[in-house]
Short mmCIF file of C-alpha atoms in Angstrom, two decimals:
data_model
loop_
_atom_site.label_atom_id
_atom_site.label_comp_id
_atom_site.label_asym_id
_atom_site.label_seq_id
_atom_site.Cartn_x
_atom_site.Cartn_y
_atom_site.Cartn_z
CA MET L 1 185.33 144.85 290.77
CA THR L 2 188.13 143.84 288.25
CA ALA L 3 191.44 145.70 287.82
CA ILE L 4 192.89 144.79 284.41
CA ASP L 5 195.55 146.65 282.61
CA VAL L 6 195.25 146.76 278.76
CA ARG L 7 197.96 147.60 276.27
CA SER L 8 197.24 150.43 273.43
CA ALA L 9 199.16 150.05 270.18
CA ASP L 10 201.81 152.50 271.40
CA GLY L 11 202.19 151.07 274.43
CA THR L 12 200.31 153.45 276.63
CA ARG L 13 198.68 151.46 279.60
CA LEU L 14 195.48 151.73 280.25
CA ALA L 15 193.53 150.98 283.48
CA VAL L 16 189.97 149.28 283.14
CA ARG L 17 187.01 148.26 286.02
CA ARG L 18 185.48 145.56 284.85
CA GLU L 19 181.85 145.23 286.43
CA GLY L 20 178.95 142.68 286.47
CA THR L 21 178.30 139.51 284.04
CA GLY L 22 176.52 139.25 280.74
CA ASP L 23 176.66 140.98 277.19
CA PRO L 24 179.60 143.36 277.57
CA ILE L 25 179.25 146.89 277.46
CA VAL L 26 182.28 149.45 277.02
CA LEU L 27 181.57 152.61 278.48
CA LEU L 28 183.67 155.65 278.00
CA HIS L 29 184.09 158.66 280.20
CA GLY L 30 183.76 162.30 279.20
CA SER L 31 186.44 164.87 279.97
CA GLY L 32 187.10 165.50 283.44
CA GLY L 33 186.33 161.75 284.37
CA GLY L 34 187.51 158.49 285.17
CA LEU L 35 187.53 155.05 286.58
CA HIS L 36 184.60 156.04 288.65
CA SER L 37 182.22 158.49 286.15
CA TRP L 38 180.36 155.89 285.42
CA ASP L 39 179.09 154.86 288.75
CA PRO L 40 175.67 155.95 288.99
CA ARG L 41 174.78 153.88 286.19
CA ILE L 42 176.75 150.86 287.25
CA ALA L 43 174.04 149.53 290.06
CA HIS L 44 171.63 149.95 287.54
CA LEU L 45 173.40 147.61 284.75
CA ALA L 46 175.57 145.21 286.70
CA ASP L 47 173.31 142.77 287.53
CA SER L 48 172.46 141.96 283.45
CA TYR L 49 175.54 143.18 281.71
CA GLU L 50 179.72 143.02 281.90
CA LEU L 51 180.59 146.58 281.91
CA TRP L 52 184.36 147.50 280.75
CA ILE L 53 185.20 151.13 281.80
CA PRO L 54 188.57 152.08 281.00
CA ALA L 55 190.52 155.35 282.38
CA ARG L 56 191.26 157.14 278.99
CA ARG L 57 194.72 158.15 278.33
CA GLY L 58 195.84 161.28 280.42
CA TYR L 59 193.50 160.18 283.21
CA ALA L 60 194.80 158.58 286.31
CA PRO L 61 195.77 155.81 286.65
CA SER L 62 196.30 155.26 282.83
CA ASP L 63 199.13 156.11 281.37
CA LEU L 64 199.81 159.65 279.99
CA PRO L 65 200.02 160.11 276.65
CA PRO L 66 203.60 160.64 275.09
CA GLY L 67 202.81 163.75 273.32
CA ARG L 68 200.01 165.80 271.95
CA LYS L 69 196.84 163.56 272.25
CA SER L 70 194.95 162.64 269.31
CA PHE L 71 191.38 161.00 268.70
CA GLN L 72 193.13 158.76 266.49
CA GLN L 73 195.14 157.36 269.43
CA GLU L 74 192.36 157.62 271.49
CA VAL L 75 190.37 155.29 268.58
CA ALA L 76 193.39 152.51 269.20
CA ASP L 77 193.12 152.59 272.98
CA VAL L 78 189.37 151.83 272.76
CA THR L 79 190.43 148.74 270.14
CA ALA L 80 192.54 147.66 272.23
CA VAL L 81 190.11 147.09 275.08
CA LEU L 82 187.46 145.50 272.46
CA VAL L 83 190.28 143.40 272.05
CA ALA L 84 190.49 142.46 275.75
CA VAL L 85 186.70 142.11 275.91
CA ALA L 86 187.00 139.40 272.98
CA ARG L 87 183.12 139.69 272.15
CA PRO L 88 180.84 141.69 270.42
CA ALA L 89 180.47 145.08 272.70
CA HIS L 90 177.70 147.32 272.77
CA LEU L 91 179.73 150.41 272.85
CA VAL L 92 178.59 153.81 274.86
CA GLY L 93 180.17 157.13 275.22
CA ALA L 94 179.38 159.98 277.30
CA SER L 95 180.30 163.86 276.23
CA TYR L 96 183.72 163.85 274.50
CA GLY L 97 183.35 159.71 275.30
CA ALA L 98 180.48 160.08 273.18
CA THR L 99 182.78 162.19 270.00
CA LEU L 100 185.46 159.33 270.72
CA ALA L 101 182.69 156.47 270.44
CA LEU L 102 181.87 158.04 267.18
CA HIS L 103 185.54 158.33 265.78
CA THR L 104 185.81 154.28 266.87
CA ALA L 105 182.36 153.61 265.07
CA ALA L 106 183.73 155.20 261.88
CA ALA L 107 187.00 154.04 261.72
CA PRO L 108 187.79 150.83 259.79
CA LEU L 109 188.66 147.71 262.19
CA SER L 110 192.30 147.08 262.61
CA PRO L 111 194.29 144.69 264.14
CA ALA L 112 195.33 145.65 267.87
CA GLY L 113 198.60 143.64 267.98
CA PRO L 114 198.36 140.38 267.21
CA ALA L 115 194.30 140.09 267.07
CA THR L 116 191.48 142.21 265.49
CA PRO L 117 188.41 143.65 267.91
CA PRO L 118 184.96 141.60 267.34
CA ALA L 119 182.31 144.25 264.89
CA LEU L 120 180.52 146.40 267.34
CA ARG L 121 176.75 145.20 267.88
CA THR L 122 175.77 148.63 268.89
CA LEU L 123 176.41 152.10 269.76
CA THR L 124 174.79 155.04 271.92
CA VAL L 125 176.22 158.60 272.13
CA PHE L 126 174.98 161.17 274.80
CA GLU L 127 175.70 164.52 273.44
CA PRO L 128 178.63 164.65 272.10
CA PRO L 129 180.17 168.10 271.52
CA LEU L 130 181.10 168.00 267.91
CA PHE L 131 180.51 172.06 267.81
CA ALA L 132 183.79 171.94 270.04
CA SER L 133 186.54 170.55 267.92
CA GLY L 134 188.76 172.26 265.26
CA PRO L 135 190.72 175.53 264.64
CA ARG L 136 188.07 177.59 266.97
CA ILE L 137 189.41 175.82 270.03
CA ALA L 138 193.14 176.45 269.16
CA PRO L 139 193.56 179.66 270.51
CA LEU L 140 191.22 178.02 273.60
CA LEU L 141 193.81 175.20 274.25
CA ASP L 142 196.47 178.20 274.28
CA ARG L 143 195.19 179.99 277.04
CA TYR L 144 194.15 177.00 278.76
CA ARG L 145 197.69 175.57 278.82
CA ASP L 146 199.07 179.20 279.90
CA CYS L 147 196.36 178.76 282.80
CA PHE L 148 197.48 175.39 283.51
CA ASP L 149 201.11 175.92 283.92
CA ARG L 150 200.29 178.53 286.21
CA ASP L 151 198.27 177.21 288.04
CA ASP L 152 195.55 179.16 287.26
CA HIS L 153 192.50 177.38 288.57
CA ALA L 154 189.97 179.60 288.07
CA GLY L 155 191.57 180.51 284.54
CA MET L 156 191.23 176.99 283.85
CA PHE L 157 187.71 176.78 284.51
CA ALA L 158 186.65 179.70 282.46
CA VAL L 159 188.12 178.02 279.92
CA LEU L 160 186.64 174.73 279.90
CA ASN L 161 183.02 177.22 280.22
CA GLU L 162 183.76 178.80 276.85
CA VAL L 163 184.58 175.49 274.82
CA THR L 164 181.81 173.88 276.20
CA GLN L 165 179.39 177.56 275.65
CA VAL L 166 177.57 176.65 279.30
CA PRO L 167 175.74 180.14 280.25
CA ARG L 168 176.95 181.62 282.73
CA ARG L 169 173.84 181.26 285.11
CA ILE L 170 174.14 177.66 285.05
CA ALA L 171 178.34 178.06 285.70
CA ALA L 172 177.14 180.72 288.47
CA ALA L 173 175.00 178.08 290.21
CA PHE L 174 176.94 175.29 291.03
CA GLY L 175 179.24 177.84 292.48
CA PRO L 176 183.35 177.61 292.77
CA PRO L 177 184.41 174.74 291.26
CA THR L 178 186.51 172.05 293.02
CA ARG L 179 189.81 171.94 292.56
CA ASN L 180 190.66 168.62 291.05
CA PRO L 181 194.48 168.62 289.29
CA ALA L 182 193.83 164.97 288.02
CA ALA L 183 190.94 166.52 285.55
CA GLU L 184 192.91 169.90 284.71
CA LEU L 185 195.29 167.48 283.56
CA GLY L 186 193.01 165.17 281.75
CA TRP L 187 191.32 168.38 280.38
CA LEU L 188 194.49 169.99 278.67
CA HIS L 189 194.90 166.60 276.76
CA ASP L 190 191.35 166.34 276.00
CA LEU L 191 191.61 170.26 274.46
CA GLU L 192 194.72 168.86 272.34
CA ALA L 193 192.37 166.17 270.55
CA LEU L 194 189.56 168.83 269.99
CA ALA L 195 191.97 171.18 268.57
CA ASP L 196 193.38 169.01 266.18
CA ASP L 197 189.81 167.16 264.99
CA SER L 198 187.67 168.07 262.12
CA PRO L 199 184.88 170.18 262.57
CA ALA L 200 182.63 168.20 260.76
CA PHE L 201 181.19 165.24 262.82
CA VAL L 202 181.70 160.95 261.98
CA ALA L 203 179.37 158.98 261.21
CA ASN L 204 178.34 155.34 260.15
CA PRO L 205 175.38 154.16 259.77
CA ALA L 206 175.61 150.42 259.57
CA ILE L 207 176.39 150.18 263.24
CA PRO L 208 172.82 150.05 265.19
CA THR L 209 172.95 153.51 266.80
CA LEU L 210 171.21 155.46 270.43
CA ILE L 211 171.40 159.20 270.61
CA LEU L 212 170.57 160.43 274.02
CA GLN L 213 170.05 164.03 275.09
CA GLY L 214 168.59 166.18 277.94
CA ALA L 215 166.04 168.32 275.98
CA ASP L 216 166.95 171.12 278.28
CA THR L 217 170.87 171.11 277.13
CA TRP L 218 171.73 174.93 276.12
CA ASP L 219 172.91 175.73 272.48
CA PRO L 220 174.56 174.88 270.41
CA MET L 221 173.91 171.35 271.64
CA PRO L 222 170.50 171.05 270.17
CA ALA L 223 171.25 171.89 266.80
CA THR L 224 174.44 169.49 266.86
CA ILE L 225 172.24 166.51 267.80
CA ASP L 226 169.87 167.25 265.26
CA ALA L 227 172.69 167.69 262.37
CA LEU L 228 174.42 164.30 264.07
CA ALA L 229 170.46 162.67 263.57
CA ALA L 230 169.99 163.45 260.18
CA ALA L 231 173.58 161.94 259.21
CA LEU L 232 171.86 158.87 260.94
CA PRO L 233 168.60 158.90 259.94
CA HIS L 234 168.06 155.12 260.93
CA ALA L 235 169.16 155.50 264.53
CA ARG L 236 166.90 155.70 267.23
CA ARG L 237 166.80 159.53 269.25
CA VAL L 238 165.63 159.66 273.09
CA SER L 239 165.03 163.36 274.27
CA TRP L 240 164.75 163.79 277.89
CA PRO L 241 162.58 166.30 279.23
CA GLY L 242 163.73 168.77 282.17
CA GLN L 243 166.92 167.65 281.46
CA SER L 244 170.50 168.89 280.27
CA HIS L 245 173.90 167.41 279.92
CA PHE L 246 174.23 166.62 283.47
CA ALA L 247 171.49 164.06 282.85
CA PRO L 248 173.64 160.95 283.50
CA SER L 249 174.77 161.89 286.44
CA LEU L 250 171.70 163.66 287.69
CA ALA L 251 169.33 161.13 286.80
CA PRO L 252 171.22 157.68 286.20
CA GLU L 253 168.20 155.71 285.94
CA LEU L 254 167.20 157.60 282.60
CA MET L 255 170.47 156.36 280.55
CA ALA L 256 170.28 152.71 282.12
CA THR L 257 166.51 152.39 280.78
CA ALA L 258 167.18 154.01 277.64
CA LEU L 259 170.23 151.41 277.08
CA ARG L 260 168.18 148.41 278.42
CA ASP L 261 164.82 148.90 275.70
CA PHE L 262 167.58 149.53 273.27
CA PHE L 263 169.42 146.36 273.54
CA ALA L 264 166.18 144.35 274.14
CA ASP L 265 165.00 145.65 271.49
CA GLY L 266 168.02 144.93 269.03
CA GLY L 267 169.34 148.48 268.32
CA SER L 268 166.19 148.83 266.32
CA ALA L 269 165.33 152.72 265.34
CA GLN L 270 162.58 154.18 267.22
CA GLN L 271 162.03 157.95 268.23
CA GLY L 272 160.71 158.62 272.13
CA GLN L 273 161.16 160.78 275.15
CA GLY L 274 162.14 159.46 278.06
CA LEU L 275 159.58 160.16 281.17
#
């Protein structure tokens, strides 16, 4: 593993892991994640690809946002990483990281410091929670911030379940959440960006795109993915039977296989189901 520091346009320092050799893939983690979020997939990909794994701003050891976080800032962060890669890369995002990947792909290429990032080769998104953005999130952000200030761990977890709309039976099955102060801080900043985001999703049909989902993920994610697929009619879509929003961690080989197949086919459109 190689550790790299990348500076975003506003000077924010981003900690980045680099693993493996081959064509580059930039991997964007979801909320509550960090440098090790992609560990289950690394073993399946690092033998053929060079993996660039940033800790998004607000997640240690990267810097905290200087104020209220926005997707505009995070797109600048990803752009800085792509400049550091210095070659056309595959961009992959999971959950919140998938929403960020969509924003990045839709943004016009602009210089990050003295350099302009190479064009993206492909885009892969796993279940971006596009329903969890805009004015609906603002009061949930306020409640979460109040719980955060009072160090009310259970309260923060309850608010997060409202944001993601996890059914109670599923949340209960996981039992009491493990205390993770770093993740709690990261969630706070992610909610800031979501609250200020447009509820309308963004897409770039010019970039070959792979849409991944678990066939058993709860509502309203299926309708969200249907809408995204309708906006990207040439995208490849893969749905894994028996899997949900936790598929990247519980069945990492499914994502690795889907990525390998997609890249091998040059990002061509093809519908299918994972096995």
